[in-house]
Amino acid sequence: MVNHLKQIVVQKVSHDDHEVIISLLKEIAQWLKDHKINQWSYLLVGGDDEEIIYAIQHDHTYKVLKDDTLIATFTLSPEQSEWDQHIFGKDAFSDSMYLHRLAVVPEYMNQGIGKEILHWIQENMGKEKKYIKLDCVADNVKLNRFYQDNGFEYLGETDNHSKYRKVLVRRA
């Protein structure tokens, strides 16, 4: 599935790309740490490597390209992880997609790429589930504002993580 927006191309990650995606996420995690942003430091020590590989192998991870350059990645899972159950509770209706590791390469930050990715998800995933849910570190003010500015409803906080939900556009 290839989709073109104004600036970007979104594609599912191939099963052999796990090293590239893990490397990209660690590069971004290091940038966040260097800029004193409390987000993803556990990735620097191999935290989530197995979950990242699992998501790629199950076709839940996407890469975002601009002019054939990898500029972002995200995982969108139709099933809850243990973390999702911890944060949101058990999804009894199985009506949600779970967004994880939405990451934009620092050189492309503040150019609307994250917003375009959220728009792509909204336009392309509505036929699968009713909601998109995500969490982020509660004290990351800028990231919390980003999700609120993009129409996500704040659902509260669990374990120092803000919880968000947005209704997906229903597609036939």
CSV table of C-alpha atoms in Angstrom, one decimal, residues 2-171:
chain,number,residue,atom,x,y,z
A,2,VAL,CA,1.6,3.2,-1.2
A,3,ASN,CA,-0.2,6.5,-0.5
A,4,HIS,CA,0.9,10.0,-1.5
A,5,LEU,CA,0.1,13.1,0.4
A,6,LYS,CA,1.4,16.6,-0.3
A,7,GLN,CA,4.9,15.9,0.7
A,8,ILE,CA,5.2,12.3,1.8
A,9,VAL,CA,4.9,8.6,0.7
A,10,VAL,CA,3.8,6.1,3.3
A,11,GLN,CA,4.7,2.4,2.8
A,12,LYS,CA,4.6,-0.7,5.0
A,13,VAL,CA,8.1,-1.6,6.1
A,14,SER,CA,9.5,-4.7,4.5
A,15,HIS,CA,10.4,-7.6,6.9
A,16,ASP,CA,14.2,-7.1,6.3
A,17,ASP,CA,14.1,-3.4,7.3
A,18,HIS,CA,14.0,-3.9,11.1
A,19,GLU,CA,17.7,-2.9,11.5
A,20,VAL,CA,17.0,0.4,9.6
A,21,ILE,CA,13.9,1.2,11.7
A,22,ILE,CA,15.6,0.3,15.0
A,23,SER,CA,18.6,2.4,14.1
A,24,LEU,CA,16.3,5.3,13.1
A,25,LEU,CA,14.4,5.1,16.3
A,26,LYS,CA,17.6,5.0,18.4
A,27,GLU,CA,18.9,8.1,16.5
A,28,ILE,CA,15.7,10.0,17.3
A,29,ALA,CA,15.8,8.8,20.9
A,30,GLN,CA,19.4,10.1,21.3
A,31,TRP,CA,18.3,13.4,19.8
A,32,LEU,CA,15.4,13.6,22.3
A,33,LYS,CA,17.8,12.8,25.2
A,34,ASP,CA,20.3,15.4,23.9
A,35,HIS,CA,17.5,18.0,23.9
A,36,LYS,CA,16.4,17.0,27.4
A,37,ILE,CA,13.0,15.7,26.2
A,38,ASN,CA,11.7,12.9,28.3
A,39,GLN,CA,10.7,10.4,25.7
A,40,TRP,CA,12.1,7.0,24.6
A,41,SER,CA,15.3,6.8,26.5
A,42,TYR,CA,14.7,3.1,27.0
A,43,LEU,CA,15.1,2.6,23.2
A,44,LEU,CA,18.8,3.5,23.6
A,45,VAL,CA,19.5,0.4,25.6
A,46,GLY,CA,17.5,-2.0,23.4
A,47,GLY,CA,14.2,-1.6,25.1
A,48,ASP,CA,11.4,-2.5,22.7
A,49,ASP,CA,13.7,-4.0,20.0
A,50,GLU,CA,11.8,-7.3,20.2
A,51,GLU,CA,8.4,-5.5,20.0
A,52,ILE,CA,9.7,-3.4,17.1
A,53,ILE,CA,10.7,-6.5,15.2
A,54,TYR,CA,7.4,-8.2,16.0
A,55,ALA,CA,5.4,-5.2,14.7
A,56,ILE,CA,7.5,-5.2,11.5
A,57,GLN,CA,7.0,-9.0,11.0
A,58,HIS,CA,3.2,-8.5,11.5
A,59,ASP,CA,3.0,-5.7,9.0
A,60,HIS,CA,2.1,-3.0,11.5
A,61,THR,CA,5.0,-0.7,10.9
A,62,TYR,CA,5.3,2.0,8.2
A,63,LYS,CA,8.0,4.1,6.8
A,64,VAL,CA,7.5,7.6,5.6
A,65,LEU,CA,9.6,8.8,2.6
A,66,LYS,CA,10.1,12.2,1.1
A,67,ASP,CA,12.0,12.2,-2.2
A,68,ASP,CA,13.0,8.6,-1.5
A,69,THR,CA,14.6,9.6,1.8
A,70,LEU,CA,13.4,7.9,5.0
A,71,ILE,CA,12.1,10.7,7.2
A,72,ALA,CA,9.8,9.1,9.7
A,73,THR,CA,8.3,5.8,10.9
A,74,PHE,CA,5.3,4.7,13.0
A,75,THR,CA,3.6,1.5,14.1
A,76,LEU,CA,-0.2,1.1,13.9
A,77,SER,CA,-1.4,-2.1,15.5
A,78,PRO,CA,-4.9,-3.5,15.3
A,79,GLU,CA,-4.3,-5.4,18.5
A,80,GLN,CA,-3.4,-4.3,22.0
A,81,SER,CA,0.1,-4.9,23.4
A,82,GLU,CA,0.7,-5.6,27.0
A,83,TRP,CA,1.6,-1.9,27.4
A,84,ASP,CA,-1.7,-0.8,25.7
A,85,GLN,CA,-3.6,-3.0,28.2
A,86,HIS,CA,-1.7,-1.5,31.1
A,87,ILE,CA,-2.4,2.1,29.9
A,88,PHE,CA,-5.9,1.8,28.5
A,89,GLY,CA,-7.3,-1.4,30.1
A,90,LYS,CA,-8.5,-4.4,28.2
A,91,ASP,CA,-10.1,-3.4,24.8
A,92,ALA,CA,-13.3,-5.5,25.2
A,93,PHE,CA,-14.7,-4.3,21.9
A,94,SER,CA,-11.5,-4.6,19.9
A,95,ASP,CA,-12.5,-1.3,18.1
A,96,SER,CA,-9.2,0.5,18.3
A,97,MET,CA,-5.9,0.9,16.4
A,98,TYR,CA,-2.9,1.6,18.6
A,99,LEU,CA,-0.3,4.2,17.5
A,100,HIS,CA,3.2,3.7,18.7
A,101,ARG,CA,6.7,5.1,17.9
A,102,LEU,CA,5.6,7.9,15.6
A,103,ALA,CA,9.0,9.4,15.0
A,104,VAL,CA,10.2,12.1,12.6
A,105,VAL,CA,13.9,12.6,11.8
A,106,PRO,CA,15.1,15.8,13.5
A,107,GLU,CA,15.9,17.6,10.2
A,108,TYR,CA,12.2,17.2,9.2
A,109,MET,CA,10.6,18.1,12.5
A,110,ASN,CA,8.4,21.2,12.6
A,111,GLN,CA,7.5,20.9,8.9
A,112,GLY,CA,4.1,19.4,9.3
A,113,ILE,CA,5.2,15.8,8.7
A,114,GLY,CA,3.6,14.5,11.9
A,115,LYS,CA,0.4,16.1,11.0
A,116,GLU,CA,0.5,14.6,7.5
A,117,ILE,CA,1.1,11.2,9.0
A,118,LEU,CA,-1.9,11.6,11.3
A,119,HIS,CA,-4.0,12.7,8.3
A,120,TRP,CA,-2.8,9.7,6.4
A,121,ILE,CA,-3.9,7.4,9.2
A,122,GLN,CA,-7.3,9.1,9.5
A,123,GLU,CA,-7.8,8.7,5.7
A,124,ASN,CA,-6.6,5.2,5.3
A,125,MET,CA,-7.5,3.2,8.5
A,126,GLY,CA,-11.2,4.1,9.1
A,127,LYS,CA,-12.5,0.9,7.6
A,128,GLU,CA,-10.6,-1.3,10.1
A,129,LYS,CA,-11.4,0.2,13.5
A,130,LYS,CA,-13.5,3.0,15.1
A,131,TYR,CA,-10.7,4.7,17.1
A,132,ILE,CA,-7.0,5.4,17.1
A,133,LYS,CA,-5.5,5.4,20.6
A,134,LEU,CA,-2.0,6.5,21.7
A,135,ASP,CA,-0.1,7.5,24.8
A,136,CYS,CA,2.8,9.7,25.5
A,137,VAL,CA,4.9,10.8,28.5
A,138,ALA,CA,2.6,13.1,30.5
A,139,ASP,CA,5.3,15.8,31.1
A,140,ASN,CA,6.2,16.1,27.4
A,141,VAL,CA,4.1,19.3,27.0
A,142,LYS,CA,4.9,19.9,23.3
A,143,LEU,CA,3.9,16.4,22.3
A,144,ASN,CA,0.7,16.4,24.4
A,145,ARG,CA,-0.2,19.8,22.7
A,146,PHE,CA,0.6,18.3,19.3
A,147,TYR,CA,-1.9,15.5,19.8
A,148,GLN,CA,-4.6,17.8,21.2
A,149,ASP,CA,-4.1,20.3,18.3
A,150,ASN,CA,-4.6,17.3,15.9
A,151,GLY,CA,-8.0,16.5,17.3
A,152,PHE,CA,-7.2,13.8,19.9
A,153,GLU,CA,-9.3,13.6,23.0
A,154,TYR,CA,-7.4,13.5,26.3
A,155,LEU,CA,-8.6,10.5,28.3
A,156,GLY,CA,-6.6,11.0,31.4
A,157,GLU,CA,-3.3,9.7,32.7
A,158,THR,CA,-2.0,6.3,33.7
A,159,ASP,CA,1.5,5.6,35.1
A,160,ASN,CA,2.7,9.1,34.1
A,161,HIS,CA,1.5,8.7,30.5
A,162,SER,CA,-1.2,10.8,28.9
A,163,LYS,CA,-3.9,8.8,27.1
A,164,TYR,CA,-5.5,10.0,23.8
A,165,ARG,CA,-8.2,8.8,21.5
A,166,LYS,CA,-9.6,10.0,18.2
A,167,VAL,CA,-12.5,8.7,16.1
A,168,LEU,CA,-11.4,7.5,12.8
A,169,VAL,CA,-13.3,8.5,9.6
A,170,ARG,CA,-15.5,5.5,8.7
A,171,ARG,CA,-14.7,4.3,5.2
